[in-house]
Tab-separated table of C-alpha atoms in Angstrom:
chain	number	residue	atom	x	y	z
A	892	UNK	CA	-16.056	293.134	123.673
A	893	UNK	CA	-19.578	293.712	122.555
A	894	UNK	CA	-19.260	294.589	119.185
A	895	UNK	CA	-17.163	291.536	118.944
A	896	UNK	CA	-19.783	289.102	120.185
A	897	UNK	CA	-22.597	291.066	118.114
A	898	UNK	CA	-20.695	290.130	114.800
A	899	UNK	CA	-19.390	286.598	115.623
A	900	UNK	CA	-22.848	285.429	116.716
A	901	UNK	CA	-24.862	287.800	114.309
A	902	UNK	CA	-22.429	286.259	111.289
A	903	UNK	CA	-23.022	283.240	112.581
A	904	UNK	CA	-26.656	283.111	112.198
A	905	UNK	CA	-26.279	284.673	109.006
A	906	UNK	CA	-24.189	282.663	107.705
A	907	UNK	CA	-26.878	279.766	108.558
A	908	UNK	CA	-29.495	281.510	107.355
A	909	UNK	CA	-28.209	281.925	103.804
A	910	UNK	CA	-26.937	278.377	103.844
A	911	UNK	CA	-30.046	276.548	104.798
A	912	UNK	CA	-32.129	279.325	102.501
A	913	UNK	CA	-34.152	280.524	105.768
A	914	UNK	CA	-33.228	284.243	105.504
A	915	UNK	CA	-36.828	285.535	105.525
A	916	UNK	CA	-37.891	282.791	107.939
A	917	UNK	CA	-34.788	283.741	110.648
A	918	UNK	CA	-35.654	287.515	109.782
A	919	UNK	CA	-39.460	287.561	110.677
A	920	UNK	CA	-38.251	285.548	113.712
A	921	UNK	CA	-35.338	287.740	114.829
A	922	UNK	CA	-37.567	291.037	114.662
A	923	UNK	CA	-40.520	289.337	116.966
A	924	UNK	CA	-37.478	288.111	118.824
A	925	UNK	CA	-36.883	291.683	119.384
A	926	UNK	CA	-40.031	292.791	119.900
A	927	UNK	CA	-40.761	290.346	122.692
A	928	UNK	CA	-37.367	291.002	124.325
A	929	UNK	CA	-38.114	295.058	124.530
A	930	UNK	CA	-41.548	294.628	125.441
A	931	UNK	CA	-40.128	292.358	128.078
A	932	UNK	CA	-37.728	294.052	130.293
A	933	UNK	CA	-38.421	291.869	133.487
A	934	UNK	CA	-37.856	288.736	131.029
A	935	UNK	CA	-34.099	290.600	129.868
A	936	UNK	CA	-33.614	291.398	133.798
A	937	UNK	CA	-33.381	287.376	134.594
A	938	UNK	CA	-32.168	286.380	131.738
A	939	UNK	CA	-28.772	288.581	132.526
A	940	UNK	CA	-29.219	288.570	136.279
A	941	UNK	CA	-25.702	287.224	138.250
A	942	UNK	CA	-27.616	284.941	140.703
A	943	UNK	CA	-29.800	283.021	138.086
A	944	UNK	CA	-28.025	279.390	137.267
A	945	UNK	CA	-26.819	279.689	133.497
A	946	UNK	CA	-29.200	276.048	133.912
A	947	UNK	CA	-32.303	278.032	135.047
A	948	UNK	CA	-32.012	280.452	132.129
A	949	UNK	CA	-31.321	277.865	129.692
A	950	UNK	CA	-34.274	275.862	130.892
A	951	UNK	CA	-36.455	279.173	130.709
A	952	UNK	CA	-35.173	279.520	126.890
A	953	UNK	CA	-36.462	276.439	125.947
A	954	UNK	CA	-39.746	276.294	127.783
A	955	UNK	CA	-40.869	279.639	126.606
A	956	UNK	CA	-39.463	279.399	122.807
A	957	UNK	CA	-39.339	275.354	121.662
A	958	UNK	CA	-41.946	275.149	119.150
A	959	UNK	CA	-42.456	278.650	118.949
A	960	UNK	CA	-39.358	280.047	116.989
A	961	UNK	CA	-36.929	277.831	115.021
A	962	UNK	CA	-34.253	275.820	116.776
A	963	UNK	CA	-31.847	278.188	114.656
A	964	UNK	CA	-33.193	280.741	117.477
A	965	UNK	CA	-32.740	278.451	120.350
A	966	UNK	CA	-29.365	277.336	119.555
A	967	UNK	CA	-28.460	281.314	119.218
A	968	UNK	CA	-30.053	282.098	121.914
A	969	UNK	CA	-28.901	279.040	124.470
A	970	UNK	CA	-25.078	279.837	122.511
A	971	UNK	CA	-25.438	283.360	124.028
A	972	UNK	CA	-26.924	282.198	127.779
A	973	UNK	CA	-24.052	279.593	128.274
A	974	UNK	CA	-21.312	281.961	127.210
A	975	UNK	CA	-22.590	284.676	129.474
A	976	UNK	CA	-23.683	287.401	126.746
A	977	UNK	CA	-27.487	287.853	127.090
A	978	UNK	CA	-27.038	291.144	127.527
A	979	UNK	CA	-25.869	291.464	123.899
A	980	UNK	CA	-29.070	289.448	122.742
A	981	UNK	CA	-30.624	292.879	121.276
A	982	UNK	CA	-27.382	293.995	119.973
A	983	UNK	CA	-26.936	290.322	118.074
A	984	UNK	CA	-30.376	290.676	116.462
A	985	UNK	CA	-29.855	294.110	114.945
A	986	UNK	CA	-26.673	293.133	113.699
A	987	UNK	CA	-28.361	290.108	111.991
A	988	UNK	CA	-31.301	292.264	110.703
A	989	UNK	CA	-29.176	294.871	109.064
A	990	UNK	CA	-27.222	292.377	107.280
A	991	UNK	CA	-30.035	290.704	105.853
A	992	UNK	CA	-31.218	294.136	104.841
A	993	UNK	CA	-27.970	294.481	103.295
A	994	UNK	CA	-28.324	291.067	101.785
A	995	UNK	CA	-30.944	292.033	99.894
A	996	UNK	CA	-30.064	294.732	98.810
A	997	UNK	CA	-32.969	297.349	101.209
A	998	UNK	CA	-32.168	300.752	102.400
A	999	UNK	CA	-33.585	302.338	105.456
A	1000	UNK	CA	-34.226	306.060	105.433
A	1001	UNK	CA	-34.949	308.086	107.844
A	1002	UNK	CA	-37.475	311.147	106.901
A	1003	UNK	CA	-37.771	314.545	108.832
A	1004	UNK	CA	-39.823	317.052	108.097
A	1005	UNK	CA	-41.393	319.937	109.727
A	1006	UNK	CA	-45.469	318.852	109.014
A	1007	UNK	CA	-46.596	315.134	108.525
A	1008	UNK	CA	-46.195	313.974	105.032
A	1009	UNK	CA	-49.662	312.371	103.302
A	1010	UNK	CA	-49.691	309.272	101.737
A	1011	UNK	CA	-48.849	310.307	98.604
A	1012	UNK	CA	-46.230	312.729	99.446
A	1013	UNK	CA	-44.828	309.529	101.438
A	1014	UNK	CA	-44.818	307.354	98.358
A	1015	UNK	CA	-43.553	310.429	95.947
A	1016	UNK	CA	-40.431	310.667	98.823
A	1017	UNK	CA	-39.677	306.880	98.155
A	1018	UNK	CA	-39.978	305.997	94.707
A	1019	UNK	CA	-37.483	308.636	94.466
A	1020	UNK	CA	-35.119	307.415	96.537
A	1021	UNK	CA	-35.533	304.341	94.604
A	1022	UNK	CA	-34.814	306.304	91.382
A	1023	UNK	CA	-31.873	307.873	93.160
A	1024	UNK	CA	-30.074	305.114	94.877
A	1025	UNK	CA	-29.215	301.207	94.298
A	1026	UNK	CA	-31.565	299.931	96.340
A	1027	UNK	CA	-34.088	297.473	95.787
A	1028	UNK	CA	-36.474	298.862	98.253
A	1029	UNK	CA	-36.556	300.959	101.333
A	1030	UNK	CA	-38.106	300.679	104.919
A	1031	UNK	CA	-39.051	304.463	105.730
A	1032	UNK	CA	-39.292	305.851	108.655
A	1033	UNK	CA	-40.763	309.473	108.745
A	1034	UNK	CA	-41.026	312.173	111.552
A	1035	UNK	CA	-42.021	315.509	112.345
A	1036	UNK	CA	-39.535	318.224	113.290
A	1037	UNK	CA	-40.849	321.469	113.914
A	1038	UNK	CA	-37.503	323.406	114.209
A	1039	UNK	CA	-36.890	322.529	110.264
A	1040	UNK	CA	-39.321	325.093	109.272
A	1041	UNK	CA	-39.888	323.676	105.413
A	1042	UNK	CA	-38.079	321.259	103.380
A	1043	UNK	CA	-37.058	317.784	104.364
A	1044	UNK	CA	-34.135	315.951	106.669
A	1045	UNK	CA	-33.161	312.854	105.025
A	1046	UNK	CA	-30.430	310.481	106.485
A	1047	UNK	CA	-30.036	306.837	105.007
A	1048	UNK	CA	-27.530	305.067	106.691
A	1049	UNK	CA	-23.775	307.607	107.062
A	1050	UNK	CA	-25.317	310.108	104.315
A	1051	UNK	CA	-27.583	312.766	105.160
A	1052	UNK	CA	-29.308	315.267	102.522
A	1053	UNK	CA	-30.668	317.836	103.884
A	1054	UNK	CA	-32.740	320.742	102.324
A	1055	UNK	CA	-34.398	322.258	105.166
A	1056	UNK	CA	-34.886	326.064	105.881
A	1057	UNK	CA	-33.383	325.721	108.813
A	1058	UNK	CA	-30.018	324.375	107.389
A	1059	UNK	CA	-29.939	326.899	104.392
A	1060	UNK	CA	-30.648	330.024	107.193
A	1061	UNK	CA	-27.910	328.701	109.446
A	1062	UNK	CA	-25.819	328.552	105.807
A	1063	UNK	CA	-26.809	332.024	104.999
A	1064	UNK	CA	-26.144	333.039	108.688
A	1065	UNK	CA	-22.902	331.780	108.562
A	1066	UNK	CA	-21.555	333.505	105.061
A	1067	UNK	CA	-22.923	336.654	106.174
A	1068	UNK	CA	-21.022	336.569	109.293
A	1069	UNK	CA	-17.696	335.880	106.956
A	1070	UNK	CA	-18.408	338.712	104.710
């Protein structure tokens, strides 16, 4: 049933945002949404606790958000307290996040390698993804793995390249043991 709600109500606000042209607005504002709600756990705790009145939450919604975030936000986020789904909150956001990102047209990749990459080697590692690939522009996210001895672990959404020692030794491993 989650994934469900994450897609009608992520869609939704999608859908909205492109309409009303507010997609960078509603995208900012989703990801300190979801900043505030994980730095917040006490805050997600009432907001999905059994005993609460749905009115109590609802009021809570609006006197903590109205003038803060859109009412695009509000209306989301009262949407999801009346219909009993707060707990899917998080799960809504991402969903709206990575369809913006898809929207226009950025990839995400996700960088391991076995020392800390410099600056440089950083922007070297993304312009040539952006060579390689259709997007427009990438969010990177890099980290260290030890275990990978030398080479690099990337992984950008369901494909993975990896050219790491550790792979090719496991690969070298493995056709020895056949032979």
């Amino acid at each position: 049933m989650a994934k469900q709600v994450t897609g009608v109500y992520g869609d939704a606000l999608f859908e909205l945002a492109v309409e009303d042209d507010k997609v960078d607005t509603l995208y900012e504002e989703v990801n300190l949404m979801r900043t505030i709600l994980s730095e917040n756990p006490d805050f997600v705790a009432m907001m999905t606790h059994p005993q609460i009145p749905q009115e109590e939450k609802l009021s809570t919604v609006e006197t903590i958000f109205k003038g803060r975030v859109s009412d695009e936000i509000i209306g989301l986020m009262r949407m999801i307290v009346e219909k009993g789904h707060f707990s899917d909150m998080d799960h809504v956001f991402t969903y709206f996040t990575d369809r913006v990102k898809e929207y226009k047209n950025i990839g995400v990749a996700y960088v391991s390698t076995p020392v800390a990459l410099s600056d440089s080697e950083k922007e070297k590692v993304k312009k040539r993804l952006l060579e390689t690939t259709d997007y427009e522009s990438f969010e990177m996210d890099y980290d260290v793995d030890e275990s990978l001895i030398g080479g690099m672990v990337i992984r950008i959404g369901d494909r993975v390249v990896d050219s790491s020692i550790r792979t090719k030794l496991y690969n070298l491993k493995r056709e020895l043991s056949r032979a």
